[in-house]
mmCIF file of C-alpha atoms in Angstrom:
data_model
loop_
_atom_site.group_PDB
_atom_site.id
_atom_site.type_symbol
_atom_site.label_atom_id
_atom_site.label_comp_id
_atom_site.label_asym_id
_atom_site.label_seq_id
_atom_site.Cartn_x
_atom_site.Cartn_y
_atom_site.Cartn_z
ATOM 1 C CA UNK A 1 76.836 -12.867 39.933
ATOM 2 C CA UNK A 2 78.934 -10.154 40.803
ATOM 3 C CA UNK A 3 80.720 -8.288 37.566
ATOM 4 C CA UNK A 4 83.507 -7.045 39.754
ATOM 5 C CA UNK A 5 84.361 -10.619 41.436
ATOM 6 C CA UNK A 6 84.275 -12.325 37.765
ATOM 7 C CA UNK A 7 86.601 -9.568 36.631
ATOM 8 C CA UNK A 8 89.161 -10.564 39.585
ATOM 9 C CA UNK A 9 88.329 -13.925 38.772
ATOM 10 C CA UNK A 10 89.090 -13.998 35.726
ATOM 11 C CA UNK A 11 92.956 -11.903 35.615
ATOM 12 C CA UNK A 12 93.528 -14.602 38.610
ATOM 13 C CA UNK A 13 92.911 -17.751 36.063
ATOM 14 C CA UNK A 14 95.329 -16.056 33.469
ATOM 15 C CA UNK A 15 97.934 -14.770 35.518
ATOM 16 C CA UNK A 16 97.416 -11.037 34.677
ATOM 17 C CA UNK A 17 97.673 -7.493 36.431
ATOM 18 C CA UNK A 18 94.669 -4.638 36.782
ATOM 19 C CA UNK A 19 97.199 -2.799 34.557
ATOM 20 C CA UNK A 20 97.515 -5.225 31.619
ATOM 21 C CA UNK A 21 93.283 -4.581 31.495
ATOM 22 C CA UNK A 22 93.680 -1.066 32.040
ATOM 23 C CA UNK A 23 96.118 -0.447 29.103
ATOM 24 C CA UNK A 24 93.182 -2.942 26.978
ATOM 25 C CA UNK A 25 90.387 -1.140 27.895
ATOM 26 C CA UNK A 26 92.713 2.013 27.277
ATOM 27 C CA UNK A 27 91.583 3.656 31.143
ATOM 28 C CA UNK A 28 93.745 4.255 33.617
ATOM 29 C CA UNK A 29 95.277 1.439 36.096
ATOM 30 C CA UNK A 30 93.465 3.859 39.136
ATOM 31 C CA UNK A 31 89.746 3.632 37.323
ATOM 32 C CA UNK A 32 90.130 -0.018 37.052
ATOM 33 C CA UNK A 33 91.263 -0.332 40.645
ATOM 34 C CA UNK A 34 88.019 1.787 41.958
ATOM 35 C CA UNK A 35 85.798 -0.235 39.945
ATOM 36 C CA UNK A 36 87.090 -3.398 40.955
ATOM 37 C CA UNK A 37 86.747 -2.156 44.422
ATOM 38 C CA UNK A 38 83.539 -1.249 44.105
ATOM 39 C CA UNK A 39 84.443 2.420 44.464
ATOM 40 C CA UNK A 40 82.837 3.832 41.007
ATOM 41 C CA UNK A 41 79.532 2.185 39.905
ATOM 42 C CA UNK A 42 79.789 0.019 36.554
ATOM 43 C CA UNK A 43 79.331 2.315 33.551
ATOM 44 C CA UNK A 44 76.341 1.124 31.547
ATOM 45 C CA UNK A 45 76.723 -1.461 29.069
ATOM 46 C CA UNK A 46 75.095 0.690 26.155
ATOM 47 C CA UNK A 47 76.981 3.472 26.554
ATOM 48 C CA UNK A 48 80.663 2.505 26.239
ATOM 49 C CA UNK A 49 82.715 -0.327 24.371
ATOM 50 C CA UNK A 50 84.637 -1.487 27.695
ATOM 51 C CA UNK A 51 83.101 -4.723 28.233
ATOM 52 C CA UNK A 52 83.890 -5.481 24.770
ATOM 53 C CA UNK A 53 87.413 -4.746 25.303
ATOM 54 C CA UNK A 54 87.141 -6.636 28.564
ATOM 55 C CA UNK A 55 85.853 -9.370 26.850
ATOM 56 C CA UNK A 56 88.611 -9.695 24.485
ATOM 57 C CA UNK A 57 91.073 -9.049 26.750
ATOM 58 C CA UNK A 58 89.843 -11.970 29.108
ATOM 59 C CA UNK A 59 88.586 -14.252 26.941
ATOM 60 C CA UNK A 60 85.136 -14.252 28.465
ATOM 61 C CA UNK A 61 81.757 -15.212 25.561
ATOM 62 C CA UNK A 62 81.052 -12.561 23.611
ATOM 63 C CA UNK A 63 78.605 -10.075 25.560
ATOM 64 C CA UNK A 64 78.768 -11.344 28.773
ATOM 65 C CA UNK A 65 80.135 -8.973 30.964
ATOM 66 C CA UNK A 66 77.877 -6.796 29.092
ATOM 67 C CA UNK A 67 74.917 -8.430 30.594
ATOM 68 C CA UNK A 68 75.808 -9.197 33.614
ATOM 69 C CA UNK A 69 76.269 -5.077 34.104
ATOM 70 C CA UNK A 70 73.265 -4.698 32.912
ATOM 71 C CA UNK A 71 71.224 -7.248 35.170
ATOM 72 C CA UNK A 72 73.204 -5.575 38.363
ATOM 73 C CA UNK A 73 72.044 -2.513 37.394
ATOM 74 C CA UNK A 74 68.525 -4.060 37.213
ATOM 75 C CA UNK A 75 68.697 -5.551 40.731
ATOM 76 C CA UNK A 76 70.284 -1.994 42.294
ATOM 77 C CA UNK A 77 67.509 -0.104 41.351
ATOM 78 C CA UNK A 78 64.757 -1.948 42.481
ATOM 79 C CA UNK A 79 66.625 -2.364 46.383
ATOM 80 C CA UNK A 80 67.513 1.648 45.662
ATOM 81 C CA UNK A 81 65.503 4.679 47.811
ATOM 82 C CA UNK A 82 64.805 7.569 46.558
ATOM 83 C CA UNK A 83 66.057 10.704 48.896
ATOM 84 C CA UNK A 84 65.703 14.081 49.055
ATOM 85 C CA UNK A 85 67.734 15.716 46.521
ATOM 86 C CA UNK A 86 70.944 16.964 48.084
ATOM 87 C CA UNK A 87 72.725 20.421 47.123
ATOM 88 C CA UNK A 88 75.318 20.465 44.733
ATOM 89 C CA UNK A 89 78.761 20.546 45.522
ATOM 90 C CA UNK A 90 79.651 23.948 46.581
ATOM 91 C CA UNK A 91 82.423 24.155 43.493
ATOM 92 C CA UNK A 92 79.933 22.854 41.435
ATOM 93 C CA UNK A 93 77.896 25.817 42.019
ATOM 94 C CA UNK A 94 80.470 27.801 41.600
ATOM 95 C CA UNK A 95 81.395 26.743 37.985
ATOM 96 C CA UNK A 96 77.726 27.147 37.137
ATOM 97 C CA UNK A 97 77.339 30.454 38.331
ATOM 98 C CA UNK A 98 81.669 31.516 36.702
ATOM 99 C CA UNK A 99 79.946 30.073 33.428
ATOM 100 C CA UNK A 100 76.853 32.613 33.840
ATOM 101 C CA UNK A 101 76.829 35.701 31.644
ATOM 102 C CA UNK A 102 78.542 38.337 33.736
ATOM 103 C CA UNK A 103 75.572 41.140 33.578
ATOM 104 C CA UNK A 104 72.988 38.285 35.158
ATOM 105 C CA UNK A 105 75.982 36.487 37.816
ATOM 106 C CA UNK A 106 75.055 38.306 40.893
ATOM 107 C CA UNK A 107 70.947 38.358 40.328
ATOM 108 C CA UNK A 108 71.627 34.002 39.400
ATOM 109 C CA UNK A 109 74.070 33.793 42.625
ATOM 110 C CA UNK A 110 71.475 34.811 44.778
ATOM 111 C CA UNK A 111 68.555 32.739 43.229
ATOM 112 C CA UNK A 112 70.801 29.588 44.076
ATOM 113 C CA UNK A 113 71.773 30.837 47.275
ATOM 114 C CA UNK A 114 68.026 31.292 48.530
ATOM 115 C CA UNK A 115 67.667 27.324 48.231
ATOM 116 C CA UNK A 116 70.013 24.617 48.738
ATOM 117 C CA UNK A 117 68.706 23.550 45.391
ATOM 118 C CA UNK A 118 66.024 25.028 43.842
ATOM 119 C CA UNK A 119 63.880 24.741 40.659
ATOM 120 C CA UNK A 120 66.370 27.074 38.814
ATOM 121 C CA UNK A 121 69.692 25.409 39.816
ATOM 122 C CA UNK A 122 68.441 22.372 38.542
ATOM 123 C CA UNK A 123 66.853 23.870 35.725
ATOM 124 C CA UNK A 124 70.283 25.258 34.761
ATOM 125 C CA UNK A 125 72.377 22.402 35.843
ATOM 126 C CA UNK A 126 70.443 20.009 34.172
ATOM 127 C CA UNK A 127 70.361 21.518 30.994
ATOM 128 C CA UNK A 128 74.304 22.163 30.799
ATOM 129 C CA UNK A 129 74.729 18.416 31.934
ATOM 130 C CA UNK A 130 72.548 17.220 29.609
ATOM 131 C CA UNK A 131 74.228 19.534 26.769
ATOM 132 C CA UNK A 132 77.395 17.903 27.187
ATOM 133 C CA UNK A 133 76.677 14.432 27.691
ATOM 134 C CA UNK A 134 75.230 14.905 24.260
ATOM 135 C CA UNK A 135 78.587 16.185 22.939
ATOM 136 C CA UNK A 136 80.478 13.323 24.606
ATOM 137 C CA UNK A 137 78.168 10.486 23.550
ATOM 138 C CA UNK A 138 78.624 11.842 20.081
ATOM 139 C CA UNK A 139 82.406 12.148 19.980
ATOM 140 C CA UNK A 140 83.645 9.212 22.568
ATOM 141 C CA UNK A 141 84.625 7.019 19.896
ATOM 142 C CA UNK A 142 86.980 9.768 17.936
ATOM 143 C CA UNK A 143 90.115 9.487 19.892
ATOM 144 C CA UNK A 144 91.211 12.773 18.542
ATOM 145 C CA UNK A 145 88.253 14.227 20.211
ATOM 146 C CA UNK A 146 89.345 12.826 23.409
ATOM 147 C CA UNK A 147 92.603 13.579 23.311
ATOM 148 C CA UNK A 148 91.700 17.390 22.716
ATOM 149 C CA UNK A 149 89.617 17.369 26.340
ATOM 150 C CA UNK A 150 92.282 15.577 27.411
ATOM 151 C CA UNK A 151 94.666 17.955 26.536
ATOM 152 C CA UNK A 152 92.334 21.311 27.700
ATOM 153 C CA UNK A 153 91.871 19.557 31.196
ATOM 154 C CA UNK A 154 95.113 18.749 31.279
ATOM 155 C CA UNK A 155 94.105 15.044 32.232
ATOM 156 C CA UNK A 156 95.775 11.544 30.064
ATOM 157 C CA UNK A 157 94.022 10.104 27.404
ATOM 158 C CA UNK A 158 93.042 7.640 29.568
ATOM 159 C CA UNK A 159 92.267 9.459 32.601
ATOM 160 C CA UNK A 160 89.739 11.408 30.201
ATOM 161 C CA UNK A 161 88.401 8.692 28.647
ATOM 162 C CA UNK A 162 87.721 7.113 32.167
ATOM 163 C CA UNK A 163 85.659 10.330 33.301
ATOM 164 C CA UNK A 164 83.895 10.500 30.596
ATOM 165 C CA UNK A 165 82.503 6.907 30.688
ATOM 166 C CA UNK A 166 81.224 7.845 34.580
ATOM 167 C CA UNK A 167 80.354 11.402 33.659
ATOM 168 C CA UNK A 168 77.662 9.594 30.603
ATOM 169 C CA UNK A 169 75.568 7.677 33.802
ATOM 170 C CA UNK A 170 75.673 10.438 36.046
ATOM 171 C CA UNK A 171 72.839 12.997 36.340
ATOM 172 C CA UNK A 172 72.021 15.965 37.827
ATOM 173 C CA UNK A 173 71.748 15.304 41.499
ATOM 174 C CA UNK A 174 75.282 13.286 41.505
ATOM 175 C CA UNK A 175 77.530 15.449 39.507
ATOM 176 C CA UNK A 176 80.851 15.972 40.756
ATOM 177 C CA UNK A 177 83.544 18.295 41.130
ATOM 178 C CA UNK A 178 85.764 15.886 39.108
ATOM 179 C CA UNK A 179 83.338 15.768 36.085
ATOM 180 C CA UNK A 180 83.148 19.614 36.223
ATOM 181 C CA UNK A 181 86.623 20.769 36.096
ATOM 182 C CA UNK A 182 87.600 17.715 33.881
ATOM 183 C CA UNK A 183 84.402 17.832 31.171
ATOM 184 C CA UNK A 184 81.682 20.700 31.879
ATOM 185 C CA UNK A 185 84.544 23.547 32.611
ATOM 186 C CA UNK A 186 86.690 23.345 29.060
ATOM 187 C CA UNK A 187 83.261 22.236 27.017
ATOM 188 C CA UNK A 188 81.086 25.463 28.069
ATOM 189 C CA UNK A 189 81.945 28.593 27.167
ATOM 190 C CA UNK A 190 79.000 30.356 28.975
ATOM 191 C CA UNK A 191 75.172 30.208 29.255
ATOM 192 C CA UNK A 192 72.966 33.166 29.761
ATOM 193 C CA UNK A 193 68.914 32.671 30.595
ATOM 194 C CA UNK A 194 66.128 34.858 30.307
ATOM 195 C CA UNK A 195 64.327 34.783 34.000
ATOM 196 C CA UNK A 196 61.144 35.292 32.654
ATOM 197 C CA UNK A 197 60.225 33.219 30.106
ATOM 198 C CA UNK A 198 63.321 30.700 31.266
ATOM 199 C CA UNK A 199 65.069 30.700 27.324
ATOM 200 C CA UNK A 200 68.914 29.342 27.677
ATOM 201 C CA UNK A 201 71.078 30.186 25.355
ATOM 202 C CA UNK A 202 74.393 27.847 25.765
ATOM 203 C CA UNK A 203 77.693 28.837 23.898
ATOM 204 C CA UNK A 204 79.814 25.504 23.824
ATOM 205 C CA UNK A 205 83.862 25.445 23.243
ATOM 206 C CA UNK A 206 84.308 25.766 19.220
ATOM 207 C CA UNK A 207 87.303 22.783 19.571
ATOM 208 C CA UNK A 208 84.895 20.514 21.114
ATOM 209 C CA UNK A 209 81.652 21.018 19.622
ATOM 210 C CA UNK A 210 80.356 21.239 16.217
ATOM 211 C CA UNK A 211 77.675 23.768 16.810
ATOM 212 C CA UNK A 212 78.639 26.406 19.277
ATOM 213 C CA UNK A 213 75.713 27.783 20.230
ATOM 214 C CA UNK A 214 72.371 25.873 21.044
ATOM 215 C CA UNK A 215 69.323 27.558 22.301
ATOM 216 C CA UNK A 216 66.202 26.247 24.540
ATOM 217 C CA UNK A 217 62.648 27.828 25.193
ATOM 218 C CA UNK A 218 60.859 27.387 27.788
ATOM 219 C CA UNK A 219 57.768 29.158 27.018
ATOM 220 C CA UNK A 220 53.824 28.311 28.456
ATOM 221 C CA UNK A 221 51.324 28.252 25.235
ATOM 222 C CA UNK A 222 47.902 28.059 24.962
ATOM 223 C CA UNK A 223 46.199 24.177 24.510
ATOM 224 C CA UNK A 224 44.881 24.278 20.623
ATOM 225 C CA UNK A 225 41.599 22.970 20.699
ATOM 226 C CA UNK A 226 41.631 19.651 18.993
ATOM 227 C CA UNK A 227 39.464 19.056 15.648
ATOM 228 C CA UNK A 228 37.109 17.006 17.364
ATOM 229 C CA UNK A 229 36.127 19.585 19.573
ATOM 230 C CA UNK A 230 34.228 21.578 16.842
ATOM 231 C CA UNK A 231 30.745 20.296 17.084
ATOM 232 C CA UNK A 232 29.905 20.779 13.361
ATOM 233 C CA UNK A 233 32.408 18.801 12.646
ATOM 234 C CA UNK A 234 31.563 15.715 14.636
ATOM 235 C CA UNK A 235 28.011 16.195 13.115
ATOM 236 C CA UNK A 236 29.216 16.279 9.421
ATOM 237 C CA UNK A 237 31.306 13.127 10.349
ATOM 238 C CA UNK A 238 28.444 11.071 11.715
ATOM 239 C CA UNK A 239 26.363 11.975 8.668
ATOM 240 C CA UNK A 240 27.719 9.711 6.042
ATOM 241 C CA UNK A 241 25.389 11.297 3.661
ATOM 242 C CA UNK A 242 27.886 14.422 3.779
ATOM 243 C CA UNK A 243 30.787 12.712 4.516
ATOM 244 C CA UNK A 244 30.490 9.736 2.921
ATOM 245 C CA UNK A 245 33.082 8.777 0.550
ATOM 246 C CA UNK A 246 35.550 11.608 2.002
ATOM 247 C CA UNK A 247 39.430 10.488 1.900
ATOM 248 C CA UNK A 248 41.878 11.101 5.116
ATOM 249 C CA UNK A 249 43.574 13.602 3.603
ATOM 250 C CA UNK A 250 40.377 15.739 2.985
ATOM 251 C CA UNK A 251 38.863 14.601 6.283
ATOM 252 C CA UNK A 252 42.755 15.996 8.134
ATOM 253 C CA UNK A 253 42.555 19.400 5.951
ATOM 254 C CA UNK A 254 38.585 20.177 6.985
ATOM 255 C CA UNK A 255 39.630 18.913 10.781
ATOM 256 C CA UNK A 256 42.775 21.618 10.732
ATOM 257 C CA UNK A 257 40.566 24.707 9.886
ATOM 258 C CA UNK A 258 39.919 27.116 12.613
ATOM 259 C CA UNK A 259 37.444 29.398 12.808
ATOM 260 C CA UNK A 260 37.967 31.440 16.209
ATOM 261 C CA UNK A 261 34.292 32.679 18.019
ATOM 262 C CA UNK A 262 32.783 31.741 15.213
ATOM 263 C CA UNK A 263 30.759 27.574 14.802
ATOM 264 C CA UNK A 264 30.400 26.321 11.876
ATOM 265 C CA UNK A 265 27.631 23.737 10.561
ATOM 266 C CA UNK A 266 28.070 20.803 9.104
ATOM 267 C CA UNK A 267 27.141 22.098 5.979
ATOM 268 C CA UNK A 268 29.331 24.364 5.992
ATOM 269 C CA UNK A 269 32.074 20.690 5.926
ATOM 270 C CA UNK A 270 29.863 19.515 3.073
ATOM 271 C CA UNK A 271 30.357 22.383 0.747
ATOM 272 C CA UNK A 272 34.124 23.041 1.810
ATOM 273 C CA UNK A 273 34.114 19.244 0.988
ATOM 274 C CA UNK A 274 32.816 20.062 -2.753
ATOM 275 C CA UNK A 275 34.750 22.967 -3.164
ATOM 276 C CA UNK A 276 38.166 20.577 -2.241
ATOM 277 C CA UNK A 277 37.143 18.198 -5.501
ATOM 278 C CA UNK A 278 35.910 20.734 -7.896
ATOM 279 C CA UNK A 279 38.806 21.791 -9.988
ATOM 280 C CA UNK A 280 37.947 24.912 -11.550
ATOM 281 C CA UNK A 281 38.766 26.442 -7.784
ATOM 282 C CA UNK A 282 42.854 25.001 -8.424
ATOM 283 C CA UNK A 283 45.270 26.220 -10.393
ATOM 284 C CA UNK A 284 46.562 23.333 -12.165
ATOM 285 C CA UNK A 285 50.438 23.004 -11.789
ATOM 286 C CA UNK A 286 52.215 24.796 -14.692
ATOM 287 C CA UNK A 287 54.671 21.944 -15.116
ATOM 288 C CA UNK A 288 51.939 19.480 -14.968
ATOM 289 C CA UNK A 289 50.245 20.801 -17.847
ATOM 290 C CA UNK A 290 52.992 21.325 -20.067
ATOM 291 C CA UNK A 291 54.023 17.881 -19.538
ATOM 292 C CA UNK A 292 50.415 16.802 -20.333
ATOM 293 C CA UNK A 293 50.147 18.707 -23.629
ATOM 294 C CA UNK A 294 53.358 17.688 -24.827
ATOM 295 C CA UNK A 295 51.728 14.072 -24.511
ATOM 296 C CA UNK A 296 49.173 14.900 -26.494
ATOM 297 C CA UNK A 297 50.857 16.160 -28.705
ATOM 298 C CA UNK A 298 53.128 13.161 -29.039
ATOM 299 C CA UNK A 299 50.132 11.020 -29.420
ATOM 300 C CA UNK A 300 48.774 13.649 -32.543
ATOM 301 C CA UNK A 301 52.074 13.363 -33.788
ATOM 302 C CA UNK A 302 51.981 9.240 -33.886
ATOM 303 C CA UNK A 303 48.461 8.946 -34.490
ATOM 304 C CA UNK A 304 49.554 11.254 -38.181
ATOM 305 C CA UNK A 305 52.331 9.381 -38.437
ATOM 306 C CA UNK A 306 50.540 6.043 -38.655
ATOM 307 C CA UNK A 307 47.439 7.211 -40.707
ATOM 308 C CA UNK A 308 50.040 8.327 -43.503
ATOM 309 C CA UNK A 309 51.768 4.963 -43.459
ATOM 310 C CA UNK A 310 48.476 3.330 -43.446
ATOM 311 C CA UNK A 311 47.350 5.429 -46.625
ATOM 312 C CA UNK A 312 50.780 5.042 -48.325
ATOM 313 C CA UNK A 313 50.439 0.736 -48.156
ATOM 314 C CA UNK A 314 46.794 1.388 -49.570
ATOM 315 C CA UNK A 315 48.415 3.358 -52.576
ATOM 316 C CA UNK A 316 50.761 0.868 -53.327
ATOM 317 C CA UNK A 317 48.689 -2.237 -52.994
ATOM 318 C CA UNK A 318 46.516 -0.555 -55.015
ATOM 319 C CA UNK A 319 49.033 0.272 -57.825
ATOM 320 C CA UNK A 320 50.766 -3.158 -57.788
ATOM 321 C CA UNK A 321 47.026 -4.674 -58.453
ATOM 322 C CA UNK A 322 46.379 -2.038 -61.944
ATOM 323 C CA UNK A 323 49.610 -3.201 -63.435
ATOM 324 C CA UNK A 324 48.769 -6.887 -63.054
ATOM 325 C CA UNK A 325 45.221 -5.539 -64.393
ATOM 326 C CA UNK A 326 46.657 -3.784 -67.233
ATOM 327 C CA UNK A 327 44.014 -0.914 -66.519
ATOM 328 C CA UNK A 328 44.490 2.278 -64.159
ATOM 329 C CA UNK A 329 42.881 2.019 -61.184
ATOM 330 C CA UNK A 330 42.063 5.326 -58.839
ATOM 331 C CA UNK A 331 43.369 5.001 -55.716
#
């Protein structure tokens, strides 16, 4: 069933306005009218406490309009085809490239320009999207934090706190100009990229985010052989002769050596295997052997203790049984 037509449904039954749920869910009356109306998708459930306030508010089961977003959601995107990405929103771009460091604007504005939306404008885009969707999830519940953007957008409380719950399902291919100039303009302070190696470095408002600057690499590497690939080592594995008995933790430190041109044998395992478990080739931890001689010592100590207690009872059994005598005995 339809989320939007139980909503309707359901302020009908209890005589209420879309601006007695607005003022619950604490959006504005115009965000509740668009969704109603089907003109702003449903946020998602597991992203925002408004169903919970709806819920509440209309005396629906706990959870339910919560799952019924959820299974519409379901149903769109298997009936949904995937198009052609389309180019940004020419004031999108624009806020992008204002947001660039100003020695690298002109050599970015004409990357972008080349394509309607290339590899790099999405690169960038989605990577300052991302960026502060992270910032938002983080802070949506701390209403001071809201009311700050609010404030530096010059938006309502509510009007922020609306954009923000559409700006968290959004991605990179349906950003808007509203989520820009509300969100993405007063949270970014500038990025800068190197075009060669494609490292971002993103410096984010200080007001609105705890860490200011965040940087990303995007660098090719080498693939690191894995251990398995050294044949010596898969030989000295299969003979449980040599490797028989070995723990994971040797087996992961003998797997992690490298040994560049060179091959070893398996041998060469067996003996780097002995050489692991023979302790005259470690340094025993200074700690560890204080702490064990001061045992020791401690046992010495009790071991002294008891044999002159023992010899003391001797002595006086011994003297208590020469008076009874009447003769001197020798201890």
């Amino acid at each position: 069933m339809d989320v939007c037509f139980v909503i309707q449904q359901r302020l009908k039954e209890l005589g209420l306005e879309q601006r007695d749920l607005a003022v619950a869910a604490q959006v504005t009356e115009s965000y509740i009218s668009q969704l109603l109306t089907r003109k702003k998708a449903p946020p998602s459930a597991d992203r925002t406490d408004l169903y919970d306030k709806m819920n509440a508010f209309l005396k629906l089961p706990h959870g339910q309009l919560a799952t019924m977003v959820q299974e519409q959601q379901r149903e769109e995107l298997k009936k949904k085809v995937v198009d052609a990405p389309a180019p940004l929103f020419k004031n999108v771009r624009e806020l992008i490239i204002r947001k660039c460091a100003g020695q690298k604007q002109k050599q970015v504005r004409d990357i972008f320009e080349k394509q309607a939306f290339g590899e790099l404008e999405r690169l960038v885009t989605q990577k300052l999207v991302d960026v502060a969707k992270g910032v938002a999830k983080d802070e949506f519940n701390d209403e001071g934090w809201l009311r700050t953007v609010a404030k530096l957008s010059n938006r309502s409380y509510e009007e922020m706190r609306a954009i923000i719950l559409e700006f968290l399902d959004t991605d990179v291919f349906n950003v808007s100009p509203e989520h820009c100039s509300a969100f993405l303009d007063p949270m970014i302070d500038s990025w800068d990229i190197d075009l060669e190696t494609f490292a971002m470095e993103i410096v984010l408002n200080s007001r609105l985010a705890s860490k200011q600057v965040m940087t990303f690499q995007f660098v090719q590497t080498d693939s690191v052989p894995s251990p398995e690939e050294e044949p010596g080592f898969k030989e000295f594995l299969n003979n449980s002769a040599m490797s028989g008995g070995a723990t994971a933790e040797e087996l992961e430190f003998l797997a992690s050596l490298r040994f560049g041109p060179k091959r070893p044998t398996p041998l060469y395992y067996y003996r780097e295997l002995q050489s692991l478990r023979d302790p005259l080739h470690f340094r025993e931890n200074l700690g560890a052997t204080m702490h064990k001689r001061r045992e020791v010592g401690e046992v010495e100590k009790h071991r002294q203790a008891e044999s002159r207690k023992s010899a003391v009872r001797r002595w006086a059994k011994n003297k208590g049984r020469s008076r009874k005598n009447g003769k001197p005995k020798i201890a």
